[in-house]
Every structure is written in C-alpha cells, then in structure tokens.
Short mmCIF file of C-alpha atoms and ligand atoms in Angstrom, two decimals:
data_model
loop_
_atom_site.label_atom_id
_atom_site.label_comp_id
_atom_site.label_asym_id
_atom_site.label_seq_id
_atom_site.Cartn_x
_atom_site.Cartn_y
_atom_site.Cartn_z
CA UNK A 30 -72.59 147.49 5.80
CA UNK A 31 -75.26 148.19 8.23
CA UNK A 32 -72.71 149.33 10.68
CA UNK A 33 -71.01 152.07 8.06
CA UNK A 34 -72.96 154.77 9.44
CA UNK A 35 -72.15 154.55 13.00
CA UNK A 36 -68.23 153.69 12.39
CA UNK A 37 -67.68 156.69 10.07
CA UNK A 38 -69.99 158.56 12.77
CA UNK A 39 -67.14 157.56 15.73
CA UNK A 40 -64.47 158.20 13.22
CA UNK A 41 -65.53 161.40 11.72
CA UNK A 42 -65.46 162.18 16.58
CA UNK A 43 -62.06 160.34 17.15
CA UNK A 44 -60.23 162.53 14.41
CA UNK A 45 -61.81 165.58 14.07
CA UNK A 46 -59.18 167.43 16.51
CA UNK A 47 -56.24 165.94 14.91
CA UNK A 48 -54.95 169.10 13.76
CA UNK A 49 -51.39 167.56 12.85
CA UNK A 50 -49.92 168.24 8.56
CA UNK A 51 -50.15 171.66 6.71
CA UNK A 52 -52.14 172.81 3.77
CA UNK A 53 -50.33 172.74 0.34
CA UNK A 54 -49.20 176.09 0.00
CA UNK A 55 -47.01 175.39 -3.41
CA UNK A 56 -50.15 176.46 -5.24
CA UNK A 57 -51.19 180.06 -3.82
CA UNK A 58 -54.96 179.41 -4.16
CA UNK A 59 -54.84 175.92 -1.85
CA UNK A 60 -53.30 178.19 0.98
CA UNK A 61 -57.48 179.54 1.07
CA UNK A 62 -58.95 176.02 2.34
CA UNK A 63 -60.55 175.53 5.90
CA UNK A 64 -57.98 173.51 8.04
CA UNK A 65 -61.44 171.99 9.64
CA UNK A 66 -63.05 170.86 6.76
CA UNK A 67 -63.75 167.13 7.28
CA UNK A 68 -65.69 164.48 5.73
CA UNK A 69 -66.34 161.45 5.15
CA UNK A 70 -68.63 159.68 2.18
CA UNK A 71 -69.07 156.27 1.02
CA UNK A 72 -71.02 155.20 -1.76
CA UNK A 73 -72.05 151.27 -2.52
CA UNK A 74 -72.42 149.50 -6.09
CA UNK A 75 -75.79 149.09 -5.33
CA UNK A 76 -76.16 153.26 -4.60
CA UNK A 77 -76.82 153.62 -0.94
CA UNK A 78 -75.01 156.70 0.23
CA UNK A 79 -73.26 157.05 3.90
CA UNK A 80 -71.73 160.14 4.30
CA UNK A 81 -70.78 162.12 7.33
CA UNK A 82 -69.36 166.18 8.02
CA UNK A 83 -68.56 168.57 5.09
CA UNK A 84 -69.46 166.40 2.03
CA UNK A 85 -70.77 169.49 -0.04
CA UNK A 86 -67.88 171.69 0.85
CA UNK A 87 -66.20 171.97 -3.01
CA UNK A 88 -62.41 172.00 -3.34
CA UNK A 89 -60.21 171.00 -6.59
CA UNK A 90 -59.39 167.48 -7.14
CA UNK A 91 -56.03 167.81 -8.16
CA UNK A 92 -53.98 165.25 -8.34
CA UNK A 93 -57.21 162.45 -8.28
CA UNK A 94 -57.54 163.39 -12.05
CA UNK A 95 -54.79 162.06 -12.98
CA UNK A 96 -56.76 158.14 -12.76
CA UNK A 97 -59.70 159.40 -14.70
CA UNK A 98 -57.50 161.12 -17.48
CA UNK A 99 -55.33 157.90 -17.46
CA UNK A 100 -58.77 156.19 -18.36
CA UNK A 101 -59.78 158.58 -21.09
CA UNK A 102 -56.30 158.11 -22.46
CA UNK A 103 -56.66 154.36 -22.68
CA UNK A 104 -60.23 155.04 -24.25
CA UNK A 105 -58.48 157.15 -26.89
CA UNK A 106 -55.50 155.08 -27.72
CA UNK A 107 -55.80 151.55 -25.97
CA UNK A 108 -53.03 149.78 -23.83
CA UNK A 109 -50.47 148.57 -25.90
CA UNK A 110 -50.33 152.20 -27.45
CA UNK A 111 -50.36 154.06 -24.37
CA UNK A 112 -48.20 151.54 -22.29
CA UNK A 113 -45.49 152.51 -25.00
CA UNK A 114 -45.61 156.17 -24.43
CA UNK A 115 -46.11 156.27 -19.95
CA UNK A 116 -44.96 153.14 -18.25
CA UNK A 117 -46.59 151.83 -15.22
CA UNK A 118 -43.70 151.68 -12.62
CA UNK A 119 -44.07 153.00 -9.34
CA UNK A 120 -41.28 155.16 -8.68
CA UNK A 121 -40.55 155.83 -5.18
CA UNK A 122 -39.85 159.29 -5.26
CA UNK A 123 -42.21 162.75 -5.05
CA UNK A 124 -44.90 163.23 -7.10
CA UNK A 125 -43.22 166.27 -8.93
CA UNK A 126 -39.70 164.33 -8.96
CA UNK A 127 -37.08 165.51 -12.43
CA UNK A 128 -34.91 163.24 -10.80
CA UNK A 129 -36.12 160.03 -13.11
CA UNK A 130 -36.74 162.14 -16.42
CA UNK A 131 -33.28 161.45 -18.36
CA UNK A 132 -31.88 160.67 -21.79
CA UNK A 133 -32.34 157.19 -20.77
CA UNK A 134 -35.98 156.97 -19.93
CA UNK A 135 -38.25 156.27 -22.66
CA UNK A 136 -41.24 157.14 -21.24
CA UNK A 137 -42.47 158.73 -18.10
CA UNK A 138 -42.24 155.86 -15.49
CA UNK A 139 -46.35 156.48 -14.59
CA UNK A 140 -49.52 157.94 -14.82
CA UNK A 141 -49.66 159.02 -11.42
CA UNK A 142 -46.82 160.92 -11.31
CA UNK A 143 -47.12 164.59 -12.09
CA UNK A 144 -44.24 163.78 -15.58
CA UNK A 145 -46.32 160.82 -16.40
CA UNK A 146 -49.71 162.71 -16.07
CA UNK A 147 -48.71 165.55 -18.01
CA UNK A 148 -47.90 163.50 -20.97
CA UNK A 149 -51.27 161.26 -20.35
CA UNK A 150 -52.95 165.32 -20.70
CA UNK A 151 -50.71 165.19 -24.22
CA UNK A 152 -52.60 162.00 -25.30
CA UNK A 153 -56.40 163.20 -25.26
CA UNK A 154 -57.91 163.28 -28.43
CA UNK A 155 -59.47 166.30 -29.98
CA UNK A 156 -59.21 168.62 -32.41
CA UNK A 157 -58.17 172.15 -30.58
CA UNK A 158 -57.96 172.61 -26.82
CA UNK A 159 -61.61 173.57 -26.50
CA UNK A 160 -62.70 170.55 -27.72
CA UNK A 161 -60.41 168.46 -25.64
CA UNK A 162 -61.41 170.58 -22.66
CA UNK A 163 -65.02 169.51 -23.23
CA UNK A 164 -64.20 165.95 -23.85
CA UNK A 165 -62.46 165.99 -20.38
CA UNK A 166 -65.30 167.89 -18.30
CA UNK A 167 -67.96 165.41 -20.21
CA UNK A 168 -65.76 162.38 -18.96
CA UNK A 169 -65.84 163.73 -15.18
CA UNK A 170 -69.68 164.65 -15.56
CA UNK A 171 -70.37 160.98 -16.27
CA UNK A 172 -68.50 159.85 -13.23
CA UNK A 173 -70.05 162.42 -11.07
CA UNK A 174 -73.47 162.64 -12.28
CA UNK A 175 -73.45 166.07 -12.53
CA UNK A 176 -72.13 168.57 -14.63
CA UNK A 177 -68.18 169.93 -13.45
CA UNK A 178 -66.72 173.24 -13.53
CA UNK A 179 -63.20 174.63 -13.22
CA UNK A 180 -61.64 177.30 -10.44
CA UNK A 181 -60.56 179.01 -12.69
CA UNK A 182 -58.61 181.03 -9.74
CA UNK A 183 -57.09 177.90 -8.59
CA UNK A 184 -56.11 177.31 -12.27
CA UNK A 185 -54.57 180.51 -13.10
CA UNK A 186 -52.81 180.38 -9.81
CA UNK A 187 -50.99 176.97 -10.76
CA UNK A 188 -50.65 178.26 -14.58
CA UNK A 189 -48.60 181.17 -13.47
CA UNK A 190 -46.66 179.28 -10.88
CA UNK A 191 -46.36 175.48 -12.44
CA UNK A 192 -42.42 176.23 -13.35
CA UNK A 193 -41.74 172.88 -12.33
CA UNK A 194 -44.73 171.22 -14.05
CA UNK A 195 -43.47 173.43 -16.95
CA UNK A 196 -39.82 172.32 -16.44
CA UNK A 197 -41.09 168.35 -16.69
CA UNK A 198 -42.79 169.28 -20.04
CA UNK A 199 -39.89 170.70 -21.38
CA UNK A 200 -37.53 168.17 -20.41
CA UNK A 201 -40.04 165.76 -22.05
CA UNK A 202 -40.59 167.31 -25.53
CA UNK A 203 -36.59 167.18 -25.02
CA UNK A 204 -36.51 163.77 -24.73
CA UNK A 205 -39.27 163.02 -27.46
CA UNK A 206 -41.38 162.19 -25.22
CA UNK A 207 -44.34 164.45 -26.02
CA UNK A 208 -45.59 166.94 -28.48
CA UNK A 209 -44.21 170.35 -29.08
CA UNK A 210 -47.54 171.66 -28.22
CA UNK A 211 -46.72 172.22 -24.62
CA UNK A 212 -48.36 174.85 -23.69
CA UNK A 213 -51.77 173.40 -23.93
CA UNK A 214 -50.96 170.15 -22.88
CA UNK A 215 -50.20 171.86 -19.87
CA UNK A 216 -53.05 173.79 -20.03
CA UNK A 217 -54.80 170.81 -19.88
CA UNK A 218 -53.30 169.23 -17.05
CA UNK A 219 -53.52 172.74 -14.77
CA UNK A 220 -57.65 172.65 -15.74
CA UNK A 221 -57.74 168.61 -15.21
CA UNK A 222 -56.24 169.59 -11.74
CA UNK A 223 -58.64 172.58 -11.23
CA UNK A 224 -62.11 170.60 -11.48
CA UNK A 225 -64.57 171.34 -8.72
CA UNK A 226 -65.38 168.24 -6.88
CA UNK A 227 -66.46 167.58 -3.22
CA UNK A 228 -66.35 164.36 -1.26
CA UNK A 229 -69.75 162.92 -1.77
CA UNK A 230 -68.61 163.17 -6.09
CA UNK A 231 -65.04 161.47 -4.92
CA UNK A 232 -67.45 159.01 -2.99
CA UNK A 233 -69.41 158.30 -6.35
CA UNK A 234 -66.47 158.51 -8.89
CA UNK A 235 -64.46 155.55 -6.89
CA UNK A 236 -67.83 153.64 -6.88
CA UNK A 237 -68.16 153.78 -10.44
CA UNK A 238 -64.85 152.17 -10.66
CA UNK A 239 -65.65 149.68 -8.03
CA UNK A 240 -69.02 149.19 -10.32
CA UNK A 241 -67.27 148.22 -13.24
CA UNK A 242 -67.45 152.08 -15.01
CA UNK A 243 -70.71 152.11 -14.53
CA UNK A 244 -71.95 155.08 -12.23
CA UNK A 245 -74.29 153.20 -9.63
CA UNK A 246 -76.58 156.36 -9.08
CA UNK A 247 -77.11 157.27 -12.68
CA UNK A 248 -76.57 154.00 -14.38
CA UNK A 249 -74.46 155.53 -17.39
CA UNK A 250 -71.45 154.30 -18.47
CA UNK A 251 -68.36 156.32 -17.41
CA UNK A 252 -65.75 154.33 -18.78
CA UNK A 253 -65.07 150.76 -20.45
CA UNK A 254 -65.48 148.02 -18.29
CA UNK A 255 -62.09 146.52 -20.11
CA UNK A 256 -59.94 149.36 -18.92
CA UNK A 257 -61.67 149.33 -14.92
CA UNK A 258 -58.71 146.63 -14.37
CA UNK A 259 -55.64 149.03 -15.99
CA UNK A 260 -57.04 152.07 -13.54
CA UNK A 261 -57.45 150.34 -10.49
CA UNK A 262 -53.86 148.61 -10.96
CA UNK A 263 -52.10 152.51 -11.10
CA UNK A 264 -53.77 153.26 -8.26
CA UNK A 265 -52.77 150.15 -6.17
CA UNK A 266 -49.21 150.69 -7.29
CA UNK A 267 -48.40 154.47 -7.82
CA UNK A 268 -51.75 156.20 -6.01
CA UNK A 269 -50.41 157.94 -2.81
CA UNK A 270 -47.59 159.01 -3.67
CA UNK A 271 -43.99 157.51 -1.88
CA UNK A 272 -46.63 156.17 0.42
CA UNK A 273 -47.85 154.08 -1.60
CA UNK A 274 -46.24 150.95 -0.60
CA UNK A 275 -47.03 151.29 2.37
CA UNK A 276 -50.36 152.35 2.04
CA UNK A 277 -51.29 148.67 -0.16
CA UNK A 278 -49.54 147.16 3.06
CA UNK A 279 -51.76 148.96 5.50
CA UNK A 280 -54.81 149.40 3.65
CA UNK A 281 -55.29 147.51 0.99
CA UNK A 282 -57.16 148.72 -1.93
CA UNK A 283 -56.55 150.72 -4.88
CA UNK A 284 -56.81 154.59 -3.71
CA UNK A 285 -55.67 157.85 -5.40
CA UNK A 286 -55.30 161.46 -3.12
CA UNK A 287 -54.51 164.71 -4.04
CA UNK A 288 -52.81 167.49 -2.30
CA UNK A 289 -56.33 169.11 -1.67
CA UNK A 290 -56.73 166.71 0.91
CA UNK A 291 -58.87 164.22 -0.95
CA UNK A 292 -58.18 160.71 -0.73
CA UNK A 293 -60.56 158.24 -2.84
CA UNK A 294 -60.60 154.80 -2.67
CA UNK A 295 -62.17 151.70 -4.66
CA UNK A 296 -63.28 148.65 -3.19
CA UNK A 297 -63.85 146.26 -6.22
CA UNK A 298 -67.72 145.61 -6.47
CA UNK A 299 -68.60 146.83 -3.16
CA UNK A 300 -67.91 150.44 -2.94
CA UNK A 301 -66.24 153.58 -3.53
CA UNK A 302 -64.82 155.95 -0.17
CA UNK A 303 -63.55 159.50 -0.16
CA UNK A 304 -61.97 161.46 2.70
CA UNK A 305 -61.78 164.64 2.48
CA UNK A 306 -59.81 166.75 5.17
CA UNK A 307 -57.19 169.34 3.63
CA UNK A 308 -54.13 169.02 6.27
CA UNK A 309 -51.87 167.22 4.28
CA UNK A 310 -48.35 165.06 5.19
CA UNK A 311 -45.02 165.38 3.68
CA UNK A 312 -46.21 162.83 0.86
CA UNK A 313 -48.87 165.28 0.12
CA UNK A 314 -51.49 162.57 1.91
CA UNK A 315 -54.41 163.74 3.93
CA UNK A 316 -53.43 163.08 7.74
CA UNK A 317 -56.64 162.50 8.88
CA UNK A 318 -58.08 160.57 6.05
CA UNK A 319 -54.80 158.09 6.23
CA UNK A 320 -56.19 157.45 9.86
CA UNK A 321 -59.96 156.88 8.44
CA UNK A 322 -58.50 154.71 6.22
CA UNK A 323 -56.57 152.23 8.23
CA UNK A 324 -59.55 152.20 10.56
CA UNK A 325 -61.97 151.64 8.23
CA UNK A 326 -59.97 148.67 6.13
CA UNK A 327 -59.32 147.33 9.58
CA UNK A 328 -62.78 146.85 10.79
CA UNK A 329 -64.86 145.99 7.33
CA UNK A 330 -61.58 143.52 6.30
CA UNK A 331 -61.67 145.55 3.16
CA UNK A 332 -57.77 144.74 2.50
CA UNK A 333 -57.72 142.80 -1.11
CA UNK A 334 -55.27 140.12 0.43
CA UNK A 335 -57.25 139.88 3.65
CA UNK A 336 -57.80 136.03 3.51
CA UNK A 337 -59.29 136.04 7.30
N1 LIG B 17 -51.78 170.27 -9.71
C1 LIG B 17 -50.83 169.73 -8.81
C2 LIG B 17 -49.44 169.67 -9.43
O1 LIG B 17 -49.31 169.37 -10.58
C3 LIG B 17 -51.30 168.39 -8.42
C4 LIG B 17 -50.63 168.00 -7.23
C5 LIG B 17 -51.24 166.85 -6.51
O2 LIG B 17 -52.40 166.86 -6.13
O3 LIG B 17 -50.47 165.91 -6.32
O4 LIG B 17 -48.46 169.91 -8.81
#
C-alpha cells in the first residue's frame, strides 16, 4: 500500500495523453465534459485516501447507480423476492439491448443492464415519487458521506431523449414485467442516473462495499452487510458492460462504469478505486481507466483468483 501513491502518480503520467474513445454523445448534456479530465482515487477500509488529478471535478454517475439501487432494492424486498422479478444473468449484449426483452423472458436478465435497472427503479419502496426520490438521494448520501444532488440539466436532457429507455419500459409493462406506473419509474431511473458524484465519492462508495456497507470515513452503515455479497456478485458478472468477461479475466474484481467515464471498483476488505476519465470505448468503458486498471491489478495482485 505504501507504494499506491507513487504508482497511481506514474500512471495518472503514462496515460494522461492517451486521447483514444469519444465522449457519449447519446445523451446531449454528456457531449459538455472535458476530454482531459483525469483522475485517479483510491480509498482503503481502514480510510486512508490516495488520490491523484481531477478528483473534485463533478460529473453524473450514470450507469454506477444501477449497483447501489440494486442494493436498496434488495433492502426493500430481499433476494428471493427480487431474484424473481430481475435475474442475474450476464447477457452479452449492449447495455441498452431490446434484443433479449421477449414474450419468453420472465424477467429482465440483470440489474446492470439498462431493462433490468429500470425495473430495479420500479421496485423502490415509497409512497409517491418524492418520497422515493428522497429515499434514493439518502441511500447515496450514506455511501458518500455527503449530501447528493441531481443535474437536473443532464436529467431533463435524458428525460426528453430516453426513447429507448422508454421503449424497454414499455415493452416490460407489456410483458408484466413491471408496473403501469412508467413514467415515474423512469423518472426515477433518469434522476438515479443524474446524481452528482466525482471520483474521490466513487473512491469511497466502492470502499464501503469493500468494508462490508460500512462507509470507512464516516463509520455509518450504508447498506446490509448480508446483501454486500449479492452486489459485488452483479458487478463481477454483468459490471462493464459486453466487457465484462473479459474484464474479470484481466482484472479481477468486481467493478461497475458508467458512460460518464467512471469506472469503480471493489477490492473485498482492502479497498475501493475509481477512475475517472470521460473518453469512453465502444462498450461505453473509460479507455484510460481500463488501462489504470489492468496496471494497477497487475502490480498490487489485486485479481480475486490471483493464487501467486
Ligand atoms: N442513463 C444512461 C442510460 O440509461 C446510463 C448509461 C450508462 O451509463 O450505461 O442510457
């Protein structure tokens, strides 16, 4: 650990020109980020902090919600009820895939996808959309220690252009799969995806789940210890996308990225490590932070099947 702070130092140097992937541009407000933006944070169990380049510079955390909604969800109706209603099979295809929505699924085949997140967004308990709005931005306060807002111009800009977001609710209220109340579940999921974050919260969200739920700066609880294990195996599985095969074969660890450029990662008991860098791949994974990433699982043997 004592060398963290000079390898994310010479990583942060080595990749700081690679200028390769494009920002998402399928949500009008992403199109705004700094192509330059680059950071790196990591964040221990036991709360020391190494961080390196633009870990204050905000930017929505998209798709990364989708693991700390799944965790609410199982909070509000436990496993077996919620493993009935969005399976946990990685699928293969794109995030935003219709392909595997059909009169033959029964559920949404996971979490992480954008079908099977949307339908998580239909499972959070409260009584009107305010409320459940509140109980989602007091779930992410806990994990970030602070309290979270919403873009609301990065909101509005996916509300009025989600048609395919919209299209996956619609074939799933088809199907049976969720409530007729679409509208606000996918109001929901558009604010879920709008939350301000930046890398040094990513940093301390993924080391609450590598802490067990507990946050390791503020010492609350975030989330039930019993449900750390249910998170952390979505991410492994269905976190990065089509990539995320390869991703457990290169690096190792349960991680979850969004098309912001975030990428957050959970090292069980030892840490959590965000990347932040907004040129993205044709996944929809941050190009730089997928080369942090190998580097850094590489040289600290963080790989979970690393035997030596
Ligand atoms: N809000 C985005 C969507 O639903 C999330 C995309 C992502 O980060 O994967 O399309």
């Amino acid at each position: 650990m004592s060398d963290f702070p000079e390898f994310i130092q010479f990583l942060y140097e080595k990749y700081r020109n690679l200028d390769s992937g494009k920002l998402a541009c399928y949500i009008p407000e992403l199109t705004k980020a700094n192509p330059n933006w680059f950071a790196i944070s990591i964040i221990t169990t036991e709360g020391e902090v190494f961080e390196i380049g633009d870990n204050q510079e905000n930017f929505t955390i998209q798709s990364i919600s989708k693991v700390f909604i799944y965790g609410m969800a199982l909070e509000d109706c436990g496993r077996e009820i919620l493993l009935e209603k969005i399976g946990v099979e990685p699928t293969g295809d794109p995030f935003n895939s219709v392909i595997r929505l059909d009169e033959n699924s029964k559920r949404p085949d996971n979490p992480m996808v954008n079908a099977g997140a949307i339908a998580t967004a239909g499972l959070i308990a409260g009584r009107d959309p305010t409320e459940r709005l509140n109980r989602m931005l007091d779930m992410f306060g806990r994990y970030t220690g602070r309290k979270v807002f919403i873009d609301v111009p990065v909101f509005m800009s996916e509300r009025a252009t989600g048609h395919r977001n919209r299209a996956l609710a619609n074939l799933m209220l088809n199907f049976g799969m969720i409530g007729s109340n679409i509208d606000e579940i996918l109001d929901l999921y558009f604010q879920q995806c709008s939350v301000v974050v930046n890398c040094y919260d990513l940093a301390l969200m993924a080391a609450t789940l590598a802490n067990r739920g507990i946050n390791p700066i503020t010492r609350e609880r975030a989330v039930k210890s019993g449900y750390v294990r249910d998170i952390l195996s979505v991410m492994y599985t269905c976190g990065m996308y089509n990539y995320a095969g390869e991703w457990a074969y290169r690096v190792g660890i349960p991680a979850k990225s969004g098309v912001s450029g975030g990428i957050m990662a959970v090292v069980p008991d030892r840490a959590g490590i965000a990347v932040f860098s907004p040129l993205i791949d044709r996944c929809g994974n941050s190009v730089r932070g997928l080369r942090v990433f190998e580097e850094l699982s590489d040289r600290f043997k963080l790989h979970l099947f690393d035997l030596g």
